[in-house]
Amino acid sequence: MSSSAPKSEEELLGRCAEIAGMELSQLARGLNVTVPANLRQHKGWVGQLLERALGASAGSLSEPDFQLIGVELKTLPLNRHGQPRESTYVCTVPLRAVGERWEDSWVRNKLSRVLWLPVESEPDIPLGRRRVGQAILWSPDEEQARILHRDWEELMEMISLGKIEKITAKQGVYLQIRPKAADSHVHTHAIGDTGEQVLTNPRGFYLRTRLTAEILNSAHRQTAKTRG
DNA sequence: AGCTGATCATAT
DNA sequence: ATATGATCAGCT
């Protein structure tokens, strides 16, 4: 249960193997962290606990969680059937960016290498008793990358044309845009429909469970094949 | 029941 | 205000 930064993907996966199957209360005890009664006022607690357990380094900076090896850590809350319960936050939407290229985008860079860490998340399991699952080190395959790229282009085009208020969470196959702020009264600058600056609620890019469920399934198929 | 829009905590 | 970590909860 060390907390220094892993120096290779192998080292990172080794640590994940050590904590797989452990309960959150065990991890918390080892790190001298208190387990809250629930997540209502501690929504990021599980993610932050696992960052510490695995030696993630970036904190709240705009850097990969494991800077040395360029890997992003994402916990994946699972229901009783082993399916994702929630969408996955990726990053803030750049509401003033015009002419940004997909190749240079935060979305593409953050998603180029992700360590998915499934965690039991059924509400009837007490927080401390929820177990960590088997980690999945993932990069988008060709089709996933193509779909993410297309979603991003459509959404970013609307933003650059001043159509931010027209964007709904219903858009996008894998990637969607939703509010991302303390509340709906927080404001930031965006592009208006005549190119002027307007105020709007900050937004974030999120991955639909359609994609994360796919990632889980292909990892399981891979495991079954290896065992077979 | 699933999804979208809203919200909570913390660091800089 | 903006970034990180996300989940909540009302509506369809």
Coordinates of C-alpha atoms (C1' of nucleotides) in Angstrom, one line a residue:
Chain A
M1 CA 0.0 0.0 0.0
S2 CA 2.7 2.4 -1.0
S3 CA 1.8 5.9 -2.2
S4 CA 4.7 6.9 -4.3
A5 CA 4.2 7.4 -8.0
P6 CA 4.4 4.2 -10.1
K7 CA 7.2 4.3 -12.8
S8 CA 5.7 2.0 -15.3
E9 CA 2.3 0.6 -16.3
E10 CA 3.5 -2.8 -15.0
E11 CA 4.2 -1.4 -11.6
L12 CA 0.8 0.3 -11.6
L13 CA -1.0 -2.8 -12.6
G14 CA 0.9 -4.7 -9.9
R15 CA -0.5 -2.3 -7.3
C16 CA -4.0 -2.7 -8.7
A17 CA -3.7 -6.5 -8.4
E18 CA -2.7 -6.0 -4.7
I19 CA -5.8 -4.0 -3.9
A20 CA -8.3 -5.9 -6.1
G21 CA -11.0 -7.5 -3.9
M22 CA -10.2 -5.2 -1.0
E23 CA -12.9 -3.3 0.8
L24 CA -12.7 0.5 0.9
S25 CA -12.5 0.5 4.7
Q26 CA -9.4 -1.6 4.5
L27 CA -7.8 0.8 2.1
A28 CA -8.9 3.8 4.2
R29 CA -7.4 2.3 7.3
G30 CA -4.1 1.7 5.7
L31 CA -4.0 5.3 4.5
N32 CA -5.3 6.8 7.8
V33 CA -8.4 8.1 6.1
T34 CA -11.9 8.2 7.7
V35 CA -14.7 6.6 5.8
P36 CA -17.7 9.0 5.6
A37 CA -21.2 7.6 6.4
N38 CA -22.2 8.1 2.7
L39 CA -21.1 10.0 -0.4
R40 CA -23.8 12.7 -0.3
Q41 CA -21.3 15.3 0.8
H42 CA -18.2 13.4 -0.2
K43 CA -18.9 12.6 -3.9
G44 CA -15.3 12.4 -4.9
W45 CA -14.2 10.4 -1.9
V46 CA -13.8 7.0 -3.6
G47 CA -11.7 8.5 -6.4
Q48 CA -9.5 10.4 -4.0
L49 CA -9.0 7.3 -1.8
L50 CA -7.8 5.3 -4.8
E51 CA -5.6 8.1 -6.1
R52 CA -3.8 7.9 -2.8
A53 CA -3.7 4.1 -2.7
L54 CA -2.1 4.0 -6.1
G55 CA 0.2 6.9 -5.8
A56 CA -1.5 9.3 -8.3
S57 CA 0.4 12.6 -8.3
A58 CA -1.4 15.5 -10.0
G59 CA -4.0 16.4 -7.3
S60 CA -6.3 19.0 -8.8
L61 CA -3.8 20.1 -11.4
S62 CA -4.6 19.7 -15.1
E63 CA -2.2 16.8 -15.4
P64 CA -2.6 13.1 -15.9
D65 CA -3.0 11.3 -12.5
F66 CA 0.1 9.4 -13.2
Q67 CA 2.3 12.0 -14.8
L68 CA 5.4 9.9 -15.2
I69 CA 3.6 7.3 -17.3
G70 CA 0.8 9.5 -18.8
V71 CA -2.1 7.5 -17.4
E72 CA -5.4 8.8 -16.2
L73 CA -7.2 7.2 -13.3
K74 CA -11.0 6.8 -13.3
T75 CA -13.0 4.9 -10.8
L76 CA -16.0 3.2 -12.3
P77 CA -19.1 2.7 -10.0
L78 CA -20.8 -0.6 -10.6
N79 CA -24.3 -1.8 -9.8
R80 CA -25.1 -5.3 -8.6
H81 CA -25.0 -6.6 -12.1
G82 CA -21.5 -5.3 -12.7
Q83 CA -22.7 -2.5 -15.0
P84 CA -21.7 1.2 -14.7
R85 CA -24.1 3.2 -12.5
E86 CA -23.0 6.6 -13.7
S87 CA -21.4 8.5 -16.5
T88 CA -17.7 9.4 -16.3
Y89 CA -16.5 13.0 -16.0
V90 CA -13.7 13.6 -18.4
C91 CA -12.8 17.3 -18.4
T92 CA -14.1 20.9 -18.6
V93 CA -15.5 22.0 -21.9
P94 CA -13.4 24.9 -23.4
L95 CA -16.3 27.3 -24.1
R96 CA -14.2 30.0 -25.7
A97 CA -12.1 27.8 -27.9
V98 CA -12.4 28.4 -31.6
G99 CA -10.4 26.2 -34.1
E100 CA -9.1 23.8 -31.5
R101 CA -8.0 20.5 -33.1
W102 CA -9.1 17.1 -31.9
E103 CA -5.5 16.0 -31.9
D104 CA -4.7 18.7 -29.3
S105 CA -7.9 18.4 -27.3
W106 CA -8.1 17.6 -23.6
V107 CA -10.7 14.9 -24.3
R108 CA -8.4 13.0 -26.6
N109 CA -5.4 13.4 -24.5
K110 CA -7.1 12.4 -21.2
L111 CA -8.7 9.4 -22.9
S112 CA -5.5 8.2 -24.7
R113 CA -4.6 6.0 -21.7
V114 CA -7.0 5.3 -18.9
L115 CA -6.8 3.0 -15.9
W116 CA -10.4 2.1 -15.1
L117 CA -10.9 0.9 -11.6
P118 CA -14.3 -0.7 -11.0
V119 CA -15.8 -0.2 -7.5
E120 CA -18.9 -1.7 -6.1
S121 CA -21.4 1.1 -5.8
E122 CA -24.8 -0.4 -5.1
P123 CA -26.4 2.0 -2.5
D124 CA -27.4 -0.8 -0.2
I125 CA -23.8 -1.8 0.4
P126 CA -22.3 0.4 3.2
L127 CA -19.5 2.6 1.7
G128 CA -16.7 1.0 3.7
R129 CA -17.7 -2.5 2.6
R130 CA -17.7 -1.9 -1.1
R131 CA -14.9 -3.8 -2.9
V132 CA -12.4 -2.7 -5.5
G133 CA -12.5 -4.7 -8.7
Q134 CA -10.0 -5.7 -11.3
A135 CA -8.4 -2.8 -13.0
I136 CA -8.5 -2.3 -16.8
L137 CA -5.8 -0.4 -18.6
W138 CA -7.5 1.0 -21.7
S139 CA -6.9 3.0 -24.8
P140 CA -9.7 3.6 -27.3
D141 CA -9.7 1.2 -30.2
E142 CA -10.1 2.6 -33.8
E143 CA -13.9 2.6 -33.8
Q144 CA -14.2 4.1 -30.3
A145 CA -11.7 6.8 -31.2
R146 CA -13.6 7.6 -34.4
I147 CA -16.9 7.9 -32.5
L148 CA -15.4 10.0 -29.8
H149 CA -13.8 12.2 -32.4
R150 CA -17.1 12.7 -34.3
D151 CA -19.0 13.5 -31.1
W152 CA -16.3 16.0 -30.1
E153 CA -16.4 17.7 -33.5
E154 CA -20.1 18.1 -33.5
L155 CA -20.2 19.5 -30.0
M156 CA -17.3 21.8 -30.4
E157 CA -18.6 23.2 -33.7
M158 CA -21.8 24.2 -32.0
I159 CA -19.8 25.9 -29.2
S160 CA -17.6 27.8 -31.7
L161 CA -20.8 28.9 -33.5
G162 CA -22.3 30.3 -30.3
K163 CA -24.8 27.6 -29.9
I164 CA -23.8 26.5 -26.4
E165 CA -27.4 27.0 -25.0
K166 CA -28.7 24.6 -27.7
I167 CA -26.5 21.8 -26.6
T168 CA -28.3 19.1 -24.6
A169 CA -27.0 16.0 -22.8
K170 CA -29.0 14.0 -25.4
Q171 CA -26.4 14.7 -28.0
G172 CA -23.4 12.5 -28.6
V173 CA -23.0 8.7 -28.9
Y174 CA -20.2 8.3 -26.4
L175 CA -19.4 11.8 -25.4
Q176 CA -22.0 14.2 -23.9
I177 CA -21.9 17.7 -22.5
R178 CA -23.6 18.5 -19.1
P179 CA -23.3 21.2 -16.5
K180 CA -20.3 21.0 -14.3
A181 CA -20.3 23.5 -11.5
A182 CA -21.2 24.1 -7.8
D183 CA -24.7 24.9 -9.0
S184 CA -26.7 26.4 -11.9
H185 CA -25.9 30.0 -10.8
V186 CA -22.1 29.8 -11.4
H187 CA -21.1 31.6 -14.6
T188 CA -18.3 31.6 -17.0
H189 CA -17.7 33.2 -20.4
A190 CA -18.7 31.6 -23.6
I191 CA -19.2 32.6 -27.3
G192 CA -22.6 34.1 -28.1
D193 CA -24.5 33.6 -31.4
T194 CA -23.2 36.8 -32.9
G195 CA -19.7 36.1 -31.7
E196 CA -19.9 38.3 -28.6
Q197 CA -19.1 37.1 -25.1
V198 CA -22.0 35.7 -23.0
L199 CA -22.3 34.2 -19.6
T200 CA -23.3 30.6 -19.1
N201 CA -23.0 27.7 -16.7
P202 CA -19.7 25.9 -16.9
R203 CA -20.0 22.5 -18.8
G204 CA -18.1 19.3 -18.7
F205 CA -17.5 16.4 -21.1
Y206 CA -18.8 13.1 -19.8
L207 CA -18.6 9.6 -21.1
R208 CA -21.9 7.7 -21.4
T209 CA -22.2 4.3 -19.7
R210 CA -22.6 2.9 -23.2
L211 CA -18.9 3.3 -23.7
T212 CA -17.7 2.2 -20.2
A213 CA -20.0 -0.8 -20.3
E214 CA -18.4 -1.7 -23.6
I215 CA -14.9 -1.4 -22.1
L216 CA -15.9 -3.6 -19.2
N217 CA -17.3 -6.3 -21.5
S218 CA -14.3 -6.4 -23.8
A219 CA -12.0 -6.7 -20.8
H220 CA -14.0 -9.6 -19.5
R221 CA -14.0 -11.3 -22.9
Q222 CA -10.2 -10.9 -23.0
T223 CA -10.0 -12.5 -19.5
A224 CA -12.1 -15.4 -20.5
K225 CA -10.1 -16.0 -23.6
T226 CA -6.8 -16.0 -21.7
R227 CA -8.2 -18.4 -19.2
G228 CA -9.8 -20.6 -21.8
Chain B
dA1 C1' -35.7 2.5 -14.5
dG2 C1' -32.6 5.5 -17.0
dC3 C1' -31.1 9.9 -18.1
dT4 C1' -30.4 14.8 -17.8
dG5 C1' -29.6 18.7 -15.4
dA6 C1' -28.1 20.1 -10.7
dT7 C1' -25.2 19.7 -7.1
dC8 C1' -21.2 18.7 -3.2
dA9 C1' -16.2 19.0 -1.5
dT10 C1' -11.6 20.6 -2.0
dA11 C1' -7.3 22.8 -4.0
dT12 C1' -5.2 26.6 -6.6
Chain C
dA1 C1' -13.4 31.4 -11.3
dT2 C1' -11.4 27.0 -12.8
dA3 C1' -9.6 22.8 -12.1
dT4 C1' -9.8 18.1 -9.7
dG5 C1' -12.8 14.0 -7.7
dA6 C1' -17.7 12.6 -8.9
dT7 C1' -22.9 11.4 -7.3
dC8 C1' -27.6 13.2 -6.5
dA9 C1' -32.3 13.5 -7.5
dG10 C1' -36.3 15.0 -10.3
dC11 C1' -38.3 14.3 -14.8
dT12 C1' -39.6 11.6 -18.5

